Every structure is written in structure tokens, then in C-alpha cells.
PDB file of C-alpha atoms in Angstrom:
ATOM      1  CA  MET A1323     147.754 -38.967-145.936  1.00 38.00           C
ATOM      2  CA  GLN A1324     150.057 -38.106-148.841  1.00 38.00           C
ATOM      3  CA  LEU A1325     148.831 -35.266-151.024  1.00 36.00           C
ATOM      4  CA  GLU A1326     149.262 -35.427-154.755  1.00 36.00           C
ATOM      5  CA  GLY A1327     151.495 -32.793-156.306  1.00 38.00           C
ATOM      6  CA  LYS A1328     149.382 -32.311-159.445  1.00 39.00           C
ATOM      7  CA  LEU A1329     146.378 -30.004-159.680  1.00 41.00           C
ATOM      8  CA  SER A1330     144.221 -29.123-162.613  1.00 46.00           C
ATOM      9  CA  ASP A1331     144.171 -25.490-163.712  1.00 48.00           C
ATOM     10  CA  HIS A1332     140.610 -25.203-162.382  1.00 47.00           C
ATOM     11  CA  GLN A1333     141.571 -26.585-158.957  1.00 44.00           C
ATOM     12  CA  PHE A1334     144.492 -24.229-158.706  1.00 41.00           C
ATOM     13  CA  ARG A1335     142.424 -21.184-159.684  1.00 45.00           C
ATOM     14  CA  GLN A1336     139.883 -22.120-157.002  1.00 44.00           C
ATOM     15  CA  ALA A1337     142.593 -22.500-154.364  1.00 42.00           C
ATOM     16  CA  ALA A1338     144.373 -19.299-155.353  1.00 41.00           C
ATOM     17  CA  ARG A1339     141.388 -16.956-155.584  1.00 44.00           C
ATOM     18  CA  PRO A1340     142.200 -13.409-154.465  1.00 39.00           C
ATOM     19  CA  ASP A1341     140.120 -13.796-151.299  1.00 40.00           C
ATOM     20  CA  VAL A1342     142.402 -16.596-150.100  1.00 41.00           C
ATOM     21  CA  PHE A1343     145.124 -14.155-149.102  1.00 40.00           C
ATOM     22  CA  ALA A1344     144.575 -11.437-146.555  1.00 39.00           C
ATOM     23  CA  ALA A1345     145.691  -7.901-147.261  1.00 37.00           C
ATOM     24  CA  PRO A1346     149.348  -7.197-146.537  1.00 38.00           C
ATOM     25  CA  ASP A1347     150.122  -6.282-142.932  1.00 41.00           C
ATOM     26  CA  PRO A1348     151.390  -2.686-142.884  1.00 36.00           C
ATOM     27  CA  LEU A1349     153.352  -3.394-139.708  1.00 36.00           C
ATOM     28  CA  VAL A1350     155.601  -5.959-141.399  1.00 38.00           C
ATOM     29  CA  ALA A1351     158.788  -4.527-142.841  1.00 39.00           C
ATOM     30  CA  PRO A1352     158.854  -4.941-146.651  1.00 37.00           C
ATOM     31  CA  SER A1353     162.543  -5.808-146.447  1.00 39.00           C
ATOM     32  CA  SER A1354     161.596  -9.112-144.796  1.00 41.00           C
ATOM     33  CA  PHE A1355     160.234 -10.460-148.079  1.00 40.00           C
ATOM     34  CA  PRO A1356     161.394 -10.856-151.676  1.00 41.00           C
ATOM     35  CA  ASP A1357     160.932  -7.835-153.899  1.00 42.00           C
ATOM     36  CA  CYS A1358     158.444  -9.033-156.510  1.00 40.00           C
ATOM     37  CA  SER A1359     158.475  -5.654-158.233  1.00 42.00           C
ATOM     38  CA  SER A1360     162.059  -6.272-159.313  1.00 44.00           C
ATOM     39  CA  THR A1361     163.033  -7.644-162.696  1.00 48.00           C
ATOM     40  CA  ASP A1362     163.619 -11.091-161.175  1.00 53.00           C
ATOM     41  CA  PRO A1363     160.269 -12.905-161.632  1.00 48.00           C
ATOM     42  CA  ARG A1364     161.391 -15.958-159.720  1.00 82.00           C
ATOM     43  CA  LYS A1365     160.963 -14.480-156.224  1.00 91.00           C
ATOM     44  CA  LEU A1366     157.516 -14.982-154.707  1.00 93.00           C
ATOM     45  CA  PRO A1367     156.323 -13.061-151.611  1.00 93.00           C
ATOM     46  CA  PHE A1368     156.005 -16.152-149.409  1.00 95.00           C
ATOM     47  CA  LEU A1369     157.807 -16.805-146.141  1.00 97.00           C
ATOM     48  CA  ILE A1370     157.489 -20.021-144.119  1.00 97.00           C
ATOM     49  CA  GLN A1371     158.279 -19.199-140.517  1.00 97.00           C
ATOM     50  CA  ARG A1372     160.086 -21.506-138.112  1.00 94.00           C
ATOM     51  CA  ASP A1373     156.800 -22.525-136.484  1.00 95.00           C
ATOM     52  CA  GLY A1374     155.394 -23.620-139.862  1.00 95.00           C
ATOM     53  CA  THR A1375     153.225 -20.542-140.472  1.00 96.00           C
ATOM     54  CA  TRP A1376     153.025 -19.456-144.113  1.00 97.00           C
ATOM     55  CA  LEU A1377     153.068 -15.710-144.702  1.00 96.00           C
ATOM     56  CA  TYR A1378     152.013 -14.043-147.937  1.00 94.00           C
ATOM     57  CA  ARG A1379     153.233 -10.442-148.100  1.00 93.00           C
ATOM     58  CA  GLY A1380     153.470 -10.471-144.311  1.00 93.00           C
ATOM     59  CA  SER A1381     150.011 -11.876-143.554  1.00 94.00           C
ATOM     60  CA  ALA A1382     149.372 -15.409-142.329  1.00 95.00           C
ATOM     61  CA  VAL A1383     147.704 -17.759-144.793  1.00 94.00           C
ATOM     62  CA  LYS A1384     145.021 -19.618-142.857  1.00 91.00           C
ATOM     63  CA  ARG A1385     143.192 -21.715-145.445  1.00 93.00           C
ATOM     64  CA  LYS A1386     144.378 -25.250-144.640  1.00 93.00           C
ATOM     65  CA  ALA A1387     143.328 -26.931-147.889  1.00 93.00           C
ATOM     66  CA  MET A1388     145.189 -24.345-149.928  1.00 91.00           C
ATOM     67  CA  LEU A1389     148.286 -24.656-147.715  1.00 94.00           C
ATOM     68  CA  CYS A1390     148.301 -28.425-148.167  1.00 94.00           C
ATOM     69  CA  MET A1391     148.090 -27.984-151.941  1.00 92.00           C
ATOM     70  CA  PHE A1392     150.927 -25.476-152.003  1.00 92.00           C
ATOM     71  CA  SER A1393     153.110 -27.536-149.656  1.00 94.00           C
ATOM     72  CA  SER A1394     152.778 -30.530-151.978  1.00 94.00           C
ATOM     73  CA  MET A1395     154.231 -28.346-154.769  1.00 94.00           C
ATOM     74  CA  LEU A1396     157.216 -27.272-152.702  1.00 96.00           C
ATOM     75  CA  THR A1397     160.614 -28.475-153.877  1.00 95.00           C
ATOM     76  CA  ARG A1398     164.283 -27.732-153.199  1.00 95.00           C
ATOM     77  CA  ASP A1399     166.910 -27.194-155.855  1.00 94.00           C
ATOM     78  CA  PRO A1400     170.501 -28.563-155.846  1.00 95.00           C
ATOM     79  CA  GLU A1401     171.709 -25.388-154.070  1.00 94.00           C
ATOM     80  CA  GLY A1402     169.239 -25.921-151.216  1.00 95.00           C
ATOM     81  CA  ILE A1403     166.897 -23.097-152.276  1.00 95.00           C
ATOM     82  CA  TYR A1404     163.157 -23.658-151.880  1.00 96.00           C
ATOM     83  CA  TRP A1405     160.864 -23.301-154.894  1.00 96.00           C
ATOM     84  CA  LEU A1406     157.087 -23.246-155.172  1.00 95.00           C
ATOM     85  CA  LYS A1407     156.181 -24.756-158.537  1.00 92.00           C
ATOM     86  CA  THR A1408     152.509 -24.483-159.451  1.00 86.00           C
ATOM     87  CA  PRO A1409     150.692 -25.058-162.761  1.00 85.00           C
ATOM     88  CA  MET A1410     150.482 -21.268-163.208  1.00 84.00           C
ATOM     89  CA  GLU A1411     153.870 -19.990-162.050  1.00 83.00           C
ATOM     90  CA  GLN A1412     156.998 -20.914-160.155  1.00 91.00           C
ATOM     91  CA  GLY A1413     159.445 -19.028-158.011  1.00 94.00           C
ATOM     92  CA  ILE A1414     161.747 -18.948-155.027  1.00 96.00           C
ATOM     93  CA  ILE A1415     160.247 -18.632-151.553  1.00 96.00           C
ATOM     94  CA  GLN A1416     161.869 -17.962-148.183  1.00 96.00           C
ATOM     95  CA  VAL A1417     161.987 -20.612-145.439  1.00 97.00           C
ATOM     96  CA  GLU A1418     163.311 -19.691-141.994  1.00 96.00           C
ATOM     97  CA  ASP A1419     164.174 -23.245-140.953  1.00 95.00           C
ATOM     98  CA  ALA A1420     162.347 -26.308-142.315  1.00 97.00           C
ATOM     99  CA  PRO A1421     159.121 -25.919-144.323  1.00 97.00           C
ATOM    100  CA  PHE A1422     157.203 -28.390-142.165  1.00 98.00           C
ATOM    101  CA  VAL A1423     156.931 -29.068-138.444  1.00 97.00           C
ATOM    102  CA  VAL A1424     156.089 -32.321-136.668  1.00 97.00           C
ATOM    103  CA  VAL A1425     153.144 -31.831-134.316  1.00 96.00           C
ATOM    104  CA  GLU A1426     152.238 -35.357-133.173  1.00 96.00           C
ATOM    105  CA  LEU A1427     153.868 -38.720-132.452  1.00 94.00           C
ATOM    106  CA  ASP A1428     152.001 -41.998-132.912  1.00 86.00           C
ATOM    107  CA  PHE A1429     153.708 -45.013-131.353  1.00 78.00           C
ATOM    108  CA  ARG A1430     152.797 -48.329-133.017  1.00 72.00           C
ATOM    109  CA  GLY A1431     153.926 -51.925-132.821  1.00 69.00           C
ATOM    110  CA  THR A1432     155.982 -53.640-130.163  1.00 71.00           C
ATOM    111  CA  CYS A1433     158.823 -52.090-128.220  1.00 74.00           C
ATOM    112  CA  GLY A1434     162.385 -52.395-129.420  1.00 75.00           C
ATOM    113  CA  ARG A1435     163.857 -52.613-132.887  1.00 82.00           C
ATOM    114  CA  GLN A1436     160.579 -53.443-134.643  1.00 82.00           C
ATOM    115  CA  GLN A1437     158.530 -50.570-133.252  1.00 89.00           C
ATOM    116  CA  ASN A1438     157.132 -48.070-135.742  1.00 92.00           C
ATOM    117  CA  LEU A1439     157.308 -44.375-134.867  1.00 95.00           C
ATOM    118  CA  CYS A1440     154.884 -42.376-136.994  1.00 95.00           C
ATOM    119  CA  PHE A1441     154.541 -38.609-137.020  1.00 96.00           C
ATOM    120  CA  ARG A1442     151.960 -36.111-138.237  1.00 96.00           C
ATOM    121  CA  THR A1443     153.122 -32.843-139.741  1.00 97.00           C
ATOM    122  CA  ASN A1444     151.322 -29.511-139.600  1.00 96.00           C
ATOM    123  CA  MET A1445     150.047 -30.339-143.103  1.00 96.00           C
ATOM    124  CA  ASP A1446     148.463 -33.586-141.821  1.00 94.00           C
ATOM    125  CA  GLU A1447     150.987 -35.742-143.666  1.00 94.00           C
ATOM    126  CA  LEU A1448     151.784 -39.026-141.899  1.00 94.00           C
ATOM    127  CA  ILE A1449     155.424 -40.102-141.916  1.00 96.00           C
ATOM    128  CA  CYS A1450     156.966 -43.166-140.269  1.00 95.00           C
ATOM    129  CA  ILE A1451     160.693 -42.853-139.664  1.00 96.00           C
ATOM    130  CA  GLY A1452     162.838 -45.596-141.123  1.00 95.00           C
ATOM    131  CA  PRO A1453     165.158 -46.157-144.077  1.00 95.00           C
ATOM    132  CA  GLU A1454     163.101 -43.939-146.431  1.00 96.00           C
ATOM    133  CA  HIS A1455     162.333 -41.227-143.868  1.00 97.00           C
ATOM    134  CA  PRO A1456     165.305 -41.008-141.492  1.00 97.00           C
ATOM    135  CA  LEU A1457     165.443 -38.825-138.403  1.00 97.00           C
ATOM    136  CA  SER A1458     168.572 -36.732-137.896  1.00 94.00           C
ATOM    137  CA  CYS A1459     169.724 -34.169-135.345  1.00 91.00           C
ATOM    138  CA  ASP A1460     171.509 -30.906-135.962  1.00 84.00           C
ATOM    139  CA  TRP A1461     174.008 -30.837-133.096  1.00 75.00           C
ATOM    140  CA  ASP A1462     175.648 -27.561-134.049  1.00 73.00           C
ATOM    141  CA  ARG A1463     172.659 -25.261-134.464  1.00 63.00           C
ATOM    142  CA  PRO A1464     172.006 -23.057-131.403  1.00 55.00           C
ATOM    143  CA  SER A1465     168.657 -23.938-129.905  1.00 53.00           C
ATOM    144  CA  GLU A1466     166.653 -23.153-126.808  1.00 54.00           C
ATOM    145  CA  GLU A1467     165.037 -26.572-127.000  1.00 49.00           C
ATOM    146  CA  CYS A1468     167.512 -29.384-126.407  1.00 50.00           C
ATOM    147  CA  ALA A1469     171.061 -30.395-127.193  1.00 61.00           C
ATOM    148  CA  GLY A1470     170.194 -31.209-130.809  1.00 79.00           C
ATOM    149  CA  VAL A1471     167.351 -30.179-133.099  1.00 88.00           C
ATOM    150  CA  PRO A1472     165.668 -33.254-134.654  1.00 94.00           C
ATOM    151  CA  TYR A1473     164.475 -33.230-138.263  1.00 96.00           C
ATOM    152  CA  ILE A1474     162.590 -35.839-140.281  1.00 98.00           C
ATOM    153  CA  HIS A1475     163.234 -36.435-143.966  1.00 98.00           C
ATOM    154  CA  VAL A1476     159.863 -35.825-145.647  1.00 97.00           C
ATOM    155  CA  ARG A1477     160.902 -36.249-149.267  1.00 96.00           C
ATOM    156  CA  ASP A1478     163.872 -35.787-151.561  1.00 96.00           C
ATOM    157  CA  GLY A1479     164.681 -32.475-153.171  1.00 95.00           C
ATOM    158  CA  GLU A1480     166.100 -32.075-156.657  1.00 94.00           C
ATOM    159  CA  GLY A1481     169.664 -32.484-155.348  1.00 94.00           C
ATOM    160  CA  ALA A1482     171.408 -33.469-152.139  1.00 95.00           C
ATOM    161  CA  PHE A1483     169.261 -31.209-149.925  1.00 96.00           C
ATOM    162  CA  PRO A1484     166.079 -32.919-148.664  1.00 96.00           C
ATOM    163  CA  ILE A1485     162.778 -31.366-147.685  1.00 97.00           C
ATOM    164  CA  GLN A1486     162.463 -31.805-143.938  1.00 97.00           C
ATOM    165  CA  ALA A1487     160.113 -31.350-141.001  1.00 98.00           C
ATOM    166  CA  ARG A1488     161.438 -29.966-137.729  1.00 96.00           C
ATOM    167  CA  VAL A1489     160.349 -31.862-134.620  1.00 95.00           C
ATOM    168  CA  THR A1490     158.637 -29.514-132.168  1.00 93.00           C
ATOM    169  CA  ARG A1491     159.684 -29.318-128.538  1.00 91.00           C
ATOM    170  CA  ALA A1492     156.658 -31.258-127.244  1.00 93.00           C
ATOM    171  CA  VAL A1493     157.216 -34.139-129.690  1.00 94.00           C
ATOM    172  CA  HIS A1494     160.952 -34.061-128.949  1.00 92.00           C
ATOM    173  CA  TYR A1495     160.185 -34.673-125.280  1.00 92.00           C
ATOM    174  CA  GLU A1496     157.965 -37.619-126.220  1.00 93.00           C
ATOM    175  CA  LEU A1497     160.787 -39.056-128.307  1.00 92.00           C
ATOM    176  CA  ALA A1498     163.259 -38.558-125.461  1.00 91.00           C
ATOM    177  CA  ALA A1499     160.978 -40.606-123.184  1.00 91.00           C
ATOM    178  CA  LEU A1500     161.345 -43.537-125.605  1.00 91.00           C
ATOM    179  CA  ALA A1501     165.139 -43.242-125.879  1.00 92.00           C
ATOM    180  CA  VAL A1502     167.292 -46.276-125.158  1.00 93.00           C
ATOM    181  CA  PRO A1503     171.067 -46.784-125.158  1.00 94.00           C
ATOM    182  CA  GLY A1504     172.621 -47.574-128.512  1.00 92.00           C
ATOM    183  CA  HIS A1505     175.698 -47.051-130.657  1.00 90.00           C
ATOM    184  CA  VAL A1506     176.527 -45.052-133.779  1.00 89.00           C
ATOM    185  CA  LYS A1507     179.794 -45.960-135.493  1.00 88.00           C
ATOM    186  CA  GLY A1508     180.891 -47.677-132.306  1.00 88.00           C
ATOM    187  CA  LYS A1509     180.177 -44.647-130.093  1.00 90.00           C
ATOM    188  CA  PRO A1510     177.517 -44.855-127.337  1.00 93.00           C
ATOM    189  CA  CYS A1511     174.509 -42.553-127.335  1.00 92.00           C
ATOM    190  CA  LEU A1512     170.798 -42.443-126.602  1.00 92.00           C
ATOM    191  CA  GLY A1513     168.286 -42.831-129.399  1.00 94.00           C
ATOM    192  CA  VAL A1514     165.137 -44.505-130.661  1.00 94.00           C
ATOM    193  CA  TRP A1515     164.405 -47.515-132.851  1.00 94.00           C
ATOM    194  CA  SER A1516     161.910 -47.518-135.703  1.00 95.00           C
ATOM    195  CA  GLN A1517     161.571 -50.034-138.548  1.00 93.00           C
ATOM    196  CA  ASP A1518     164.765 -51.773-137.356  1.00 92.00           C
ATOM    197  CA  CYS A1519     166.797 -48.530-137.666  1.00 94.00           C
ATOM    198  CA  PHE A1520     168.446 -46.722-134.761  1.00 95.00           C
ATOM    199  CA  PHE A1521     168.313 -42.917-134.716  1.00 95.00           C
ATOM    200  CA  PRO A1522     170.469 -41.046-132.179  1.00 94.00           C
ATOM    201  CA  LEU A1523     168.913 -38.293-130.085  1.00 92.00           C
ATOM    202  CA  SER A1524     172.105 -37.427-128.219  1.00 88.00           C
ATOM    203  CA  ARG A1525     175.500 -36.719-129.697  1.00 85.00           C
ATOM    204  CA  PRO A1526     177.586 -39.920-129.904  1.00 83.00           C
ATOM    205  CA  VAL A1527     180.665 -39.627-127.654  1.00 80.00           C
TER     206      VAL A1527
END
């Protein structure tokens, strides 16, 4: 399900009522979040944690419908900075890793090159990897999970930096179970096929 990025002023006011956000957590260090009392109005007190949890002034935002609305308004500028652009205001927000996480794999079609690997994000968005939504691995980022951290291209940003979803450990293991030998630029590796595209899960050597 793809959420629309446009909301009416009334819809936004309903989603952003004061009771949506819990009171700030006094145990969270203020230095962890942007200083909205400064003269820079572009910084908003949101932080998206690595596990996909949205924090507002240090407290978790739990209303799913409102999170889905806000996530559909998330963009990324040409410098790679994340922005939340709503009908009422816009500003920079902090993201620890990727703004979305992949929580479920749905295997469809026949095995081999024509299989279709679809994923559900924590915002209930369905994405099938292929030419428009490639899967890539960050081989150089330290991780406790596996040799490489897989990410799925959710949508384009405003420049060269895309908006991505990080594949969770459990889904990564499911992907690894489907891995078959293949080649990338003539170098052998293990990976998966989806929509006639091969995506490496191990570093080509």
C-alpha cells in the first residue's frame, strides 16, 4: 500500500493534535536532539532511530496512522539530509541509519530469475525489489548482523541520495536462505534474483 504524500490542512491538524505526542522524557539528554529554541527554524525535534522508532523530543511516537502520514512526507535533499515537509511547516530531522526498516519478506512467483521478492516496511508499505527498487549492501559499515547490511531503495530523494529501508536481521536470514551463485561485473558472489535482476548478498571477489 503506497500512501499519498498530500494531506488537507484539516487532515494534518487532526493527525498532529497535541495529544498525539507524549510529554518529553526527562531521562533523554536534550543534546541528542535539534535545538528548536535556536534561531534556525528548520530543525525539528524528531529522531528516527535505527530500529525505525520515531522519537519526538525523546518520547516514542506510537500512533501508526500519524507515523504513516509523516513518513510519506519525508524527503532527502541533495546533501543527503532528511527533511519533513508538511502542509504546515518543514524542517530537518535526524535519522540514525535509514528512515524505514523491512520487517517481512513475501516470496512470489516461480524460482529463479523471474521470482518476485516483495517486502513490507514498518510503515506497511509494500515494495518489490527490481529495477525501480534495487537492493544494495553496505559492505564497509561495521555491523553485528552479517557481512553486509542490505538496504532497499524505497523512493528517490531530491538528489543522488535515495530514501531507503534497512533490512532487519530476521529478513536478512530469509534472504540468505534464497541465495544462489551469481556474478557481478564478472566476479562470483551469492545473491538473489527478483524481476530478472540479480542482487548480491555477499561481496563479489
